[in-house]
Tab-separated table of C-alpha atoms in Angstrom:
chain	number	residue	atom	x	y	z
A	9	MET	CA	-0.018	0.016	0.198
A	10	ARG	CA	1.617	3.177	-1.041
A	11	ARG	CA	1.303	6.030	1.691
A	12	ASN	CA	3.745	9.356	1.171
A	13	SER	CA	1.111	12.607	0.756
A	14	VAL	CA	-1.600	10.016	2.352
A	15	MET	CA	-0.378	9.780	6.138
A	16	LYS	CA	-0.549	14.128	6.229
A	17	LYS	CA	-3.786	14.104	4.477
A	18	PHE	CA	-5.700	11.758	6.911
A	19	ALA	CA	-3.849	12.894	9.846
A	20	ALA	CA	-5.636	16.348	9.011
A	21	LEU	CA	-8.862	14.935	8.875
A	22	ALA	CA	-8.389	12.713	11.900
A	23	ALA	CA	-7.689	15.907	13.857
A	24	GLY	CA	-10.086	18.316	12.569
A	25	ALA	CA	-12.291	17.683	10.469
A	26	ALA	CA	-14.052	14.220	11.186
A	27	LEU	CA	-16.268	12.649	8.658
A	28	CYS	CA	-20.023	12.981	9.710
A	29	LEU	CA	-21.638	9.564	11.599
A	30	PRO	CA	-24.337	9.076	14.020
A	31	LEU	CA	-24.340	11.041	17.091
A	32	ALA	CA	-20.803	12.691	16.663
A	33	ALA	CA	-20.246	16.529	15.598
A	34	CYS	CA	-18.614	17.452	12.427
A	35	GLY	CA	-16.149	20.193	12.219
A	36	GLY	CA	-15.706	23.317	14.235
A	37	ALA	CA	-18.379	26.630	13.613
A	38	GLN	CA	-16.973	28.965	10.790
A	39	PRO	CA	-18.806	32.288	9.659
A	40	GLY	CA	-19.914	32.413	5.665
A	41	GLY	CA	-18.247	31.902	2.616
A	42	GLY	CA	-19.454	32.094	-0.935
A	43	ALA	CA	-21.144	34.852	-2.634
A	44	ASP	CA	-22.815	37.781	-0.030
A	45	ALA	CA	-26.698	36.868	0.360
A	46	GLY	CA	-27.335	39.871	-1.336
A	47	ASP	CA	-26.096	39.609	-4.440
A	48	ALA	CA	-26.531	35.685	-4.508
A	49	ALA	CA	-29.498	33.831	-6.840
A	50	ALA	CA	-29.973	30.976	-4.364
A	51	THR	CA	-28.501	30.076	-1.164
A	52	ALA	CA	-27.109	27.301	0.710
A	53	TRP	CA	-25.989	26.053	4.209
A	54	ALA	CA	-22.980	23.349	4.638
A	55	LEU	CA	-21.106	21.599	7.386
A	56	THR	CA	-17.798	22.517	8.316
A	57	GLY	CA	-15.224	19.356	8.154
A	58	GLY	CA	-15.547	16.258	6.642
A	59	ALA	CA	-16.294	16.980	2.757
A	60	GLU	CA	-15.923	20.760	3.282
A	61	PRO	CA	-13.126	21.297	1.010
A	62	ALA	CA	-15.164	19.640	-1.510
A	63	PHE	CA	-18.112	21.971	-1.131
A	64	ARG	CA	-15.935	25.189	-1.214
A	65	VAL	CA	-14.479	23.923	-4.564
A	66	ALA	CA	-17.544	22.886	-5.762
A	67	PHE	CA	-19.418	26.371	-4.533
A	68	ALA	CA	-16.312	28.557	-5.929
A	69	GLU	CA	-16.223	27.143	-9.528
A	70	TRP	CA	-19.884	27.434	-9.848
A	71	ASP	CA	-19.435	31.072	-8.815
A	72	ALA	CA	-16.695	32.130	-10.878
A	73	GLU	CA	-18.396	30.209	-14.324
A	74	ASN	CA	-21.954	31.959	-13.337
A	75	PRO	CA	-21.123	35.094	-12.080
A	76	GLU	CA	-24.884	36.524	-12.724
A	77	LYS	CA	-26.094	32.878	-10.598
A	78	LYS	CA	-24.179	33.375	-7.443
A	79	ILE	CA	-25.140	31.054	-4.390
A	80	ALA	CA	-24.686	32.087	-1.319
A	81	VAL	CA	-23.453	29.551	1.453
A	82	ASP	CA	-23.456	29.552	5.060
A	83	TRP	CA	-21.546	27.589	7.328
A	84	PHE	CA	-21.795	25.880	10.461
A	85	ALA	CA	-20.880	23.136	12.436
A	86	ASN	CA	-22.940	19.972	12.762
A	87	ASP	CA	-24.708	20.506	15.939
A	88	ALA	CA	-25.021	24.643	15.137
A	89	PHE	CA	-26.441	23.365	11.770
A	90	LYS	CA	-29.251	21.062	12.974
A	91	GLU	CA	-30.422	23.761	15.616
A	92	LYS	CA	-30.380	26.669	13.148
A	93	ILE	CA	-31.890	24.270	9.964
A	94	ARG	CA	-34.782	23.204	12.524
A	95	THR	CA	-35.271	26.850	13.279
A	96	ALA	CA	-35.508	28.147	9.868
A	97	VAL	CA	-37.705	24.783	8.812
A	98	GLY	CA	-40.308	25.809	10.876
A	99	ALA	CA	-40.815	29.618	9.892
A	100	GLY	CA	-40.745	28.884	5.922
A	101	ASN	CA	-37.119	30.257	6.148
A	102	ALA	CA	-35.195	27.467	5.070
A	103	PRO	CA	-31.949	27.952	2.024
A	104	THR	CA	-32.409	26.657	-1.715
A	105	LEU	CA	-30.858	23.568	-0.988
A	106	VAL	CA	-31.431	22.089	2.176
A	107	TYR	CA	-28.629	19.865	3.107
A	108	ASN	CA	-29.743	16.365	5.486
A	109	TRP	CA	-28.901	12.980	6.305
A	110	THR	CA	-32.741	11.411	4.522
A	111	GLY	CA	-34.390	9.000	6.589
A	112	GLY	CA	-36.798	10.347	9.843
A	113	THR	CA	-35.896	14.068	8.961
A	114	LEU	CA	-36.370	13.487	4.733
A	115	ARG	CA	-39.301	12.115	5.390
A	116	ASP	CA	-41.031	14.959	7.952
A	117	TYR	CA	-39.979	17.122	5.493
A	118	VAL	CA	-41.684	16.159	2.774
A	119	ALA	CA	-44.726	15.157	5.044
A	120	ASN	CA	-45.198	19.357	5.854
A	121	GLY	CA	-44.147	20.194	2.057
A	122	ILE	CA	-40.453	21.593	3.134
A	123	VAL	CA	-39.032	20.318	-0.185
A	124	GLU	CA	-40.001	19.347	-3.089
A	125	PRO	CA	-39.703	16.308	-5.760
A	126	ILE	CA	-36.779	16.270	-7.853
A	127	THR	CA	-37.083	12.962	-9.584
A	128	ASP	CA	-37.460	14.855	-12.994
A	129	THR	CA	-35.362	17.649	-12.968
A	130	THR	CA	-31.979	15.670	-11.185
A	131	LYS	CA	-31.914	13.297	-13.932
A	132	GLU	CA	-28.399	14.358	-14.951
A	133	LEU	CA	-27.020	13.853	-11.743
A	134	GLN	CA	-28.957	10.667	-11.076
A	135	GLU	CA	-27.349	8.752	-14.291
A	136	LYS	CA	-24.046	9.092	-13.072
A	137	LEU	CA	-25.119	7.644	-9.380
A	138	PHE	CA	-24.803	4.345	-7.587
A	139	ASP	CA	-28.975	3.118	-7.724
A	140	SER	CA	-28.350	2.001	-3.830
A	141	VAL	CA	-27.184	5.593	-2.449
A	142	ILE	CA	-30.091	6.938	-4.862
A	143	GLU	CA	-32.665	4.914	-3.330
A	144	ALA	CA	-31.888	6.561	-0.062
A	145	GLY	CA	-33.093	9.791	-1.250
A	146	LYS	CA	-36.606	8.747	-1.905
A	147	VAL	CA	-39.569	8.891	0.359
A	148	ASP	CA	-42.330	6.432	-1.496
A	149	GLY	CA	-40.849	6.005	-4.688
A	150	GLU	CA	-40.290	10.065	-5.073
A	151	LEU	CA	-37.224	11.121	-5.330
A	152	TYR	CA	-36.213	14.182	-2.592
A	153	ALA	CA	-32.808	14.612	-1.890
A	154	VAL	CA	-29.161	13.556	-3.728
A	155	PRO	CA	-25.890	12.802	-2.220
A	156	ASN	CA	-23.196	15.402	-2.057
A	157	ASN	CA	-20.752	13.696	-0.483
A	158	GLN	CA	-18.857	10.337	0.192
A	159	SER	CA	-20.384	7.011	1.334
A	160	GLN	CA	-19.490	5.520	4.660
A	161	PRO	CA	-20.358	2.081	4.838
A	162	ALA	CA	-19.742	0.020	7.884
A	163	ILE	CA	-16.761	-2.452	7.362
A	164	LEU	CA	-15.286	-5.135	9.593
A	165	TYR	CA	-11.466	-4.340	10.160
A	166	TYR	CA	-9.108	-7.191	11.473
A	167	ASN	CA	-5.459	-7.243	12.648
A	168	LYS	CA	-4.084	-9.689	10.014
A	169	GLN	CA	-0.715	-10.323	12.373
A	170	LEU	CA	-3.698	-12.136	14.471
A	171	PHE	CA	-5.306	-14.161	12.313
A	172	GLU	CA	-1.986	-15.571	10.395
A	173	GLU	CA	-0.707	-16.152	14.222
A	174	TYR	CA	-3.709	-18.195	14.625
A	175	ASN	CA	-4.028	-19.722	11.134
A	176	LEU	CA	-7.581	-18.054	10.557
A	177	ALA	CA	-9.073	-17.322	7.337
A	178	VAL	CA	-11.014	-14.159	6.735
A	179	PRO	CA	-14.881	-15.643	7.679
A	180	THR	CA	-17.601	-15.006	4.967
A	181	THR	CA	-19.732	-17.075	6.640
A	182	TRP	CA	-21.493	-16.821	10.573
A	183	ASP	CA	-20.129	-20.246	11.935
A	184	GLU	CA	-16.670	-19.143	10.489
A	185	PHE	CA	-17.194	-15.861	11.922
A	186	VAL	CA	-17.970	-17.827	15.672
A	187	LYS	CA	-15.190	-20.392	14.732
A	188	ALA	CA	-13.081	-17.167	14.758
A	189	ILE	CA	-14.350	-15.943	17.820
A	190	GLU	CA	-13.868	-19.073	20.005
A	191	THR	CA	-10.213	-19.346	18.524
A	192	PHE	CA	-9.410	-15.867	20.440
A	193	LYS	CA	-11.366	-16.446	23.246
A	194	GLY	CA	-9.348	-19.411	24.055
A	195	GLU	CA	-5.864	-17.378	23.273
A	196	GLY	CA	-7.064	-14.465	25.879
A	197	ILE	CA	-7.633	-11.974	23.311
A	198	ILE	CA	-10.814	-9.913	22.549
A	199	PRO	CA	-12.286	-11.068	20.054
A	200	VAL	CA	-14.379	-8.133	18.292
A	201	ALA	CA	-13.745	-4.709	19.681
A	202	LEU	CA	-16.724	-2.610	20.601
A	203	ALA	CA	-17.222	1.067	21.819
A	204	GLY	CA	-20.366	0.219	24.028
A	205	GLN	CA	-19.873	3.163	26.032
A	206	SER	CA	-20.890	5.538	22.871
A	207	GLN	CA	-23.921	3.247	22.258
A	208	TRP	CA	-24.340	4.040	18.620
A	209	PRO	CA	-21.559	1.200	17.139
A	210	GLU	CA	-24.038	-1.096	18.853
A	211	LEU	CA	-26.487	-0.240	16.102
A	212	MET	CA	-23.951	-1.875	13.009
A	213	TRP	CA	-24.557	-5.014	14.917
A	214	ILE	CA	-28.286	-5.441	14.544
A	215	GLN	CA	-28.541	-3.461	11.393
A	216	TYR	CA	-26.186	-6.183	9.349
A	217	LEU	CA	-28.030	-9.406	11.667
A	218	THR	CA	-31.574	-8.551	10.781
A	219	ASP	CA	-30.519	-7.738	6.599
A	220	ARG	CA	-28.393	-10.958	6.824
A	221	ILE	CA	-31.118	-12.684	8.288
A	222	GLY	CA	-34.414	-10.960	7.160
A	223	GLY	CA	-33.067	-8.879	3.927
A	224	PRO	CA	-34.384	-4.934	3.932
A	225	GLU	CA	-37.536	-5.652	3.788
A	226	VAL	CA	-37.594	-6.169	7.333
A	227	PHE	CA	-36.494	-2.716	8.668
A	228	GLN	CA	-38.411	-1.263	5.769
A	229	ALA	CA	-41.382	-2.119	7.307
A	230	VAL	CA	-40.339	-0.128	10.738
A	231	MET	CA	-39.806	2.816	9.108
A	232	ALA	CA	-43.432	2.913	7.538
A	233	ASN	CA	-45.262	2.503	10.552
A	234	GLU	CA	-46.711	-0.851	10.184
A	235	PRO	CA	-48.515	-2.354	13.441
A	236	ASP	CA	-45.700	-4.291	15.444
A	237	ALA	CA	-42.957	-4.115	12.617
A	238	TRP	CA	-40.372	-5.122	15.573
A	239	SER	CA	-42.100	-7.999	16.163
A	240	HIS	CA	-40.386	-9.509	12.767
A	241	PRO	CA	-38.735	-12.963	13.619
A	242	ALA	CA	-35.326	-11.775	12.342
A	243	ILE	CA	-35.221	-8.681	14.337
A	244	THR	CA	-36.129	-11.433	17.369
A	245	GLU	CA	-33.276	-13.949	15.707
A	246	ALA	CA	-30.842	-11.039	15.298
A	247	LEU	CA	-31.101	-10.074	19.355
A	248	VAL	CA	-30.874	-13.511	20.017
A	249	LYS	CA	-27.401	-13.908	18.151
A	250	ILE	CA	-26.378	-10.524	19.910
A	251	GLN	CA	-26.415	-11.693	23.019
A	252	GLU	CA	-25.057	-15.394	22.380
A	253	LEU	CA	-22.030	-13.224	21.228
A	254	VAL	CA	-21.704	-11.221	24.632
A	255	ASP	CA	-22.219	-14.840	26.458
A	256	MET	CA	-19.635	-16.275	24.678
A	257	GLY	CA	-17.361	-13.035	25.314
A	258	ALA	CA	-17.235	-11.584	22.063
A	259	PHE	CA	-16.802	-8.509	23.115
A	260	GLY	CA	-14.742	-8.836	26.108
A	261	ASP	CA	-15.665	-7.857	29.388
A	262	SER	CA	-15.045	-4.298	29.481
A	263	PHE	CA	-16.877	-3.268	26.196
A	264	GLY	CA	-19.450	-1.068	27.993
A	265	SER	CA	-16.542	1.256	29.081
A	266	VAL	CA	-14.854	1.453	25.502
A	267	GLY	CA	-15.916	4.556	24.081
A	268	ALA	CA	-15.642	5.484	19.992
A	269	ASP	CA	-14.587	9.365	20.290
A	270	ASN	CA	-11.363	8.706	21.390
A	271	GLY	CA	-10.753	5.845	19.269
A	272	GLY	CA	-11.072	2.882	21.963
A	273	ASP	CA	-12.359	0.587	19.652
A	274	THR	CA	-9.331	0.747	17.059
A	275	ALA	CA	-7.046	1.241	19.430
A	276	LEU	CA	-7.737	-2.176	20.572
A	277	VAL	CA	-7.278	-3.402	17.455
A	278	HIS	CA	-3.702	-1.872	16.103
A	279	THR	CA	-2.278	-2.521	19.846
A	280	GLY	CA	-3.201	-5.897	19.146
A	281	GLN	CA	-5.530	-6.534	21.965
A	282	ALA	CA	-8.683	-7.423	20.096
A	283	ALA	CA	-8.634	-9.010	16.410
A	284	MET	CA	-11.883	-7.377	15.090
A	285	VAL	CA	-14.295	-4.117	14.875
A	286	LEU	CA	-17.295	-3.455	13.129
A	287	GLN	CA	-16.697	-0.039	12.639
A	288	GLY	CA	-17.386	3.164	9.680
A	289	SER	CA	-15.486	3.386	7.274
A	290	TRP	CA	-14.838	7.130	9.147
A	291	VAL	CA	-12.605	5.350	11.424
A	292	TYR	CA	-9.962	4.660	8.920
A	293	PRO	CA	-8.366	7.854	9.323
A	294	ASN	CA	-7.588	7.056	12.944
A	295	PHE	CA	-6.018	3.920	12.158
A	296	ILE	CA	-3.930	6.114	9.982
A	297	LYS	CA	-3.233	8.826	12.435
A	298	ASP	CA	-2.779	6.255	15.382
A	299	ALA	CA	-0.732	3.548	14.545
A	300	PRO	CA	1.015	4.463	10.725
A	301	GLU	CA	3.579	1.559	10.960
A	302	PHE	CA	1.237	-0.477	11.614
A	303	VAL	CA	-1.380	0.312	8.159
A	304	ASN	CA	2.214	0.786	6.388
A	305	SER	CA	2.701	-2.616	7.017
A	306	GLY	CA	-0.408	-3.590	5.688
A	307	ALA	CA	-1.252	-5.481	8.898
A	308	LEU	CA	-4.851	-3.760	8.842
A	309	GLY	CA	-7.538	-5.947	7.109
A	310	TYR	CA	-10.873	-4.997	6.234
A	311	MET	CA	-13.826	-7.748	5.455
A	312	ASN	CA	-17.771	-7.463	4.741
A	313	PHE	CA	-20.068	-8.677	7.423
A	314	PRO	CA	-20.251	-12.515	7.353
A	315	ALA	CA	-23.158	-14.408	5.278
A	316	ILE	CA	-25.859	-16.024	7.493
A	317	GLU	CA	-26.365	-19.212	6.484
A	318	GLY	CA	-30.306	-19.810	4.931
A	319	GLY	CA	-30.558	-16.100	5.536
A	320	ALA	CA	-33.069	-14.211	3.232
A	321	GLY	CA	-31.092	-10.833	3.293
A	322	ASP	CA	-27.872	-10.881	0.310
A	323	PRO	CA	-24.558	-11.222	1.404
A	324	ASN	CA	-23.681	-7.653	-0.677
A	325	ASN	CA	-25.793	-5.816	1.216
A	326	ILE	CA	-24.620	-2.979	3.349
A	327	VAL	CA	-25.089	-0.953	6.334
A	328	GLY	CA	-23.712	2.250	7.400
A	329	ASN	CA	-24.549	6.400	5.537
A	330	PRO	CA	-24.883	6.416	1.767
A	331	ALA	CA	-24.186	10.111	2.094
A	332	ASN	CA	-25.384	13.259	2.855
A	333	PHE	CA	-27.424	15.200	0.724
A	334	TRP	CA	-29.114	17.822	-0.667
A	335	SER	CA	-32.853	18.732	-1.403
A	336	LEU	CA	-34.675	21.403	-2.590
A	337	SER	CA	-36.868	23.870	-0.808
A	338	ALA	CA	-40.461	24.284	-2.025
A	339	ASN	CA	-40.595	27.452	-0.477
A	340	ALA	CA	-37.751	28.847	-2.639
A	341	THR	CA	-38.662	31.161	-5.853
A	342	ASP	CA	-38.682	29.515	-9.391
A	343	GLU	CA	-35.718	31.425	-10.061
A	344	GLU	CA	-33.601	29.875	-6.937
A	345	LYS	CA	-35.209	26.438	-7.708
A	346	ALA	CA	-33.601	26.798	-11.244
A	347	VAL	CA	-30.012	28.279	-10.405
A	348	ALA	CA	-29.870	25.095	-7.255
A	349	LEU	CA	-30.572	22.348	-9.775
A	350	GLU	CA	-28.699	23.523	-12.510
A	351	TYR	CA	-25.881	23.762	-9.893
A	352	LEU	CA	-26.887	19.620	-8.761
A	353	ASN	CA	-26.619	18.406	-12.210
A	354	LYS	CA	-23.659	20.719	-13.600
A	355	MET	CA	-21.387	20.769	-10.134
A	356	ASN	CA	-22.267	18.170	-7.491
A	357	LEU	CA	-19.685	15.373	-8.039
A	358	ASN	CA	-17.845	16.923	-10.872
A	359	ASP	CA	-14.661	15.680	-11.488
A	360	ALA	CA	-12.954	18.251	-9.476
A	361	TYR	CA	-15.805	17.995	-6.549
A	362	ILE	CA	-14.502	14.089	-6.457
A	363	ASP	CA	-10.860	15.184	-6.414
A	364	GLU	CA	-11.441	16.699	-3.395
A	365	LEU	CA	-12.965	13.777	-1.948
A	366	PHE	CA	-10.428	11.501	-2.522
A	367	LYS	CA	-7.794	13.947	-0.922
A	368	ILE	CA	-9.682	13.662	2.554
A	369	GLY	CA	-9.636	9.767	1.841
A	370	ALA	CA	-13.257	9.775	0.796
A	371	VAL	CA	-15.164	7.654	-1.909
A	372	PRO	CA	-18.179	8.776	-3.594
A	373	PRO	CA	-21.112	7.212	-4.807
A	374	VAL	CA	-20.733	7.572	-8.466
A	375	LYS	CA	-20.134	5.101	-11.214
A	376	GLY	CA	-16.860	4.229	-13.472
A	377	LEU	CA	-13.979	5.504	-10.922
A	378	GLU	CA	-12.521	2.200	-10.751
A	379	ASP	CA	-9.217	3.638	-12.940
A	380	ARG	CA	-8.796	7.048	-10.691
A	381	ILE	CA	-8.869	5.272	-7.653
A	382	ALA	CA	-6.242	3.142	-8.461
A	383	GLN	CA	-3.917	5.786	-9.110
A	384	LEU	CA	-4.392	7.028	-5.899
A	385	ASP	CA	-2.734	6.357	-2.445
A	386	ASP	CA	-4.078	3.458	-0.098
A	387	SER	CA	-6.095	2.565	-3.330
A	388	ASP	CA	-6.007	-1.120	-2.025
A	389	TYR	CA	-8.546	0.101	0.690
A	390	LEU	CA	-10.393	3.043	-1.242
A	391	THR	CA	-10.889	0.291	-4.105
A	392	PHE	CA	-12.679	-2.067	-1.341
A	393	VAL	CA	-14.581	0.600	0.002
A	394	TYR	CA	-15.715	1.534	-3.540
A	395	GLU	CA	-16.488	-2.120	-4.629
A	396	MET	CA	-18.900	-2.434	-1.432
A	397	VAL	CA	-20.850	0.787	-2.675
A	398	LYS	CA	-20.925	-0.427	-6.054
A	399	VAL	CA	-21.944	-3.912	-5.860
A	400	ALA	CA	-24.309	-3.315	-2.511
A	401	PRO	CA	-27.981	-4.044	-3.776
A	402	HIS	CA	-29.418	-2.304	-0.999
A	403	PHE	CA	-27.262	0.411	1.201
A	404	GLN	CA	-28.996	0.585	4.944
A	405	LEU	CA	-28.982	3.534	6.032
A	406	SER	CA	-28.045	3.769	10.185
A	407	TRP	CA	-31.404	3.183	12.178
A	408	ASP	CA	-30.859	6.221	14.575
A	409	GLN	CA	-30.715	8.252	11.660
A	410	ALA	CA	-33.582	6.691	9.559
A	411	LEU	CA	-36.040	6.887	12.307
A	412	SER	CA	-37.691	9.647	14.054
A	413	SER	CA	-35.144	11.592	16.868
A	414	ALA	CA	-37.333	9.785	19.779
A	415	GLN	CA	-37.056	6.568	18.351
A	416	GLY	CA	-33.854	6.573	17.117
A	417	GLN	CA	-32.728	7.702	21.145
A	418	GLU	CA	-35.557	4.418	22.314
A	419	LEU	CA	-33.488	2.442	19.898
A	420	LEU	CA	-30.283	3.113	21.391
A	421	THR	CA	-30.853	2.756	24.804
A	422	ASN	CA	-32.456	-0.754	24.823
A	423	LEU	CA	-30.065	-1.829	22.595
A	424	SER	CA	-27.616	-0.775	25.156
A	425	GLN	CA	-29.640	-3.104	27.566
A	426	ILE	CA	-29.280	-6.103	24.981
A	427	PHE	CA	-25.786	-5.832	24.738
A	428	LEU	CA	-25.531	-5.566	28.761
A	429	GLY	CA	-28.312	-8.311	28.973
A	430	GLN	CA	-30.545	-6.096	31.176
A	431	ILE	CA	-33.584	-6.402	28.960
A	432	THR	CA	-34.767	-9.898	26.890
A	433	PRO	CA	-35.064	-9.709	22.882
A	434	ASP	CA	-39.131	-9.948	23.615
A	435	GLN	CA	-38.752	-6.872	25.954
A	436	PHE	CA	-36.687	-5.129	23.547
A	437	VAL	CA	-39.011	-5.599	20.505
A	438	SER	CA	-42.414	-5.087	23.151
A	439	ASN	CA	-40.105	-1.770	24.165
A	440	MET	CA	-39.378	-0.519	20.207
A	441	ASN	CA	-43.495	-1.550	18.884
A	442	ALA	CA	-44.269	1.182	21.619
A	443	THR	CA	-42.686	3.398	19.784
A	444	ILE	CA	-44.436	2.810	16.121
A	445	GLN	CA	-46.539	6.336	15.531
């Protein structure tokens, strides 16, 4: 794996521009940017950190090429943005381009007429995007949001040195995965690091297991608020498997005190104390920053979540964050909408935009990037992530983002209790069914 400038770019990203992930802030506050609002033909609010350099390049390029149709951009840190956009949407003062995570928030926007459908007005952009990511921007079959940055799938990272030391092949099935866990447990090694203190990393386990067992339709019924949707046997089986993993010591004895924000789970892997960790692609910069020799030596491996024998879900399905998205404000004027739509079709995720994403180690959900990625530093890892997204029949958004905020918090609380053995799967199902609106 080639390194060169990649070390600096990942260190900078990890230090000051973390990728957006569930319940984590992104970047710091930063004022202004782009055209003055008084001179602008449209407006947008964007987040600092993460993909900010790509956004800035795209908006600057647009303004330079379209001096009569400039877009005024205001920049916000993650939490400040969420508070600001909530107030603006409620008052009917949303920017022309509305930044969002899709899921429950987008469904609320659609239900309240905040954003308008863009199925027919963004066809030029849609043609170059992966179908699985486009689907995340749809509500009831109509497109209301298009991706504006990188895909962030959940990946099983592993310590190759430990697998080689104990003559273990990379598991592709659940039975093989369990056997690897038993081997590492027997050798006094934590089989799978888990940041249980942060709670949200536990979501990836129930998501992958439910999908592998029952397919994406199981959670789609939950999102549709179908009565007793949480009672699906696939969810119960996933919860049973989680508690079986806990009981066999798959996550060690102290996972409840391990935090994700300080990289506690990934540190266990690169120090050899744990063999694997299930995390989003956003943690790769942490590995680069905290353990460059470990990564540089090729000791860090990565694999997809194993298949479940007899399961209905496609083993190529992935979970995580398909991307962040732009929607079009229904309250904008016709002139503002026309400018925003032209920007989406011409500038959003264009070549310059993609190059900026590559610089921070991010992989956009755009077709035909194989040759460009092959020329990059860390092409092995970036190709792996890109191929995951490329071949995925379904890309499931993190459940706490897909649900309403109240349901998402209940999910995190109840799932933590499952991992800690404080409630049974039946109690979890009953508690979550009670949240269905």
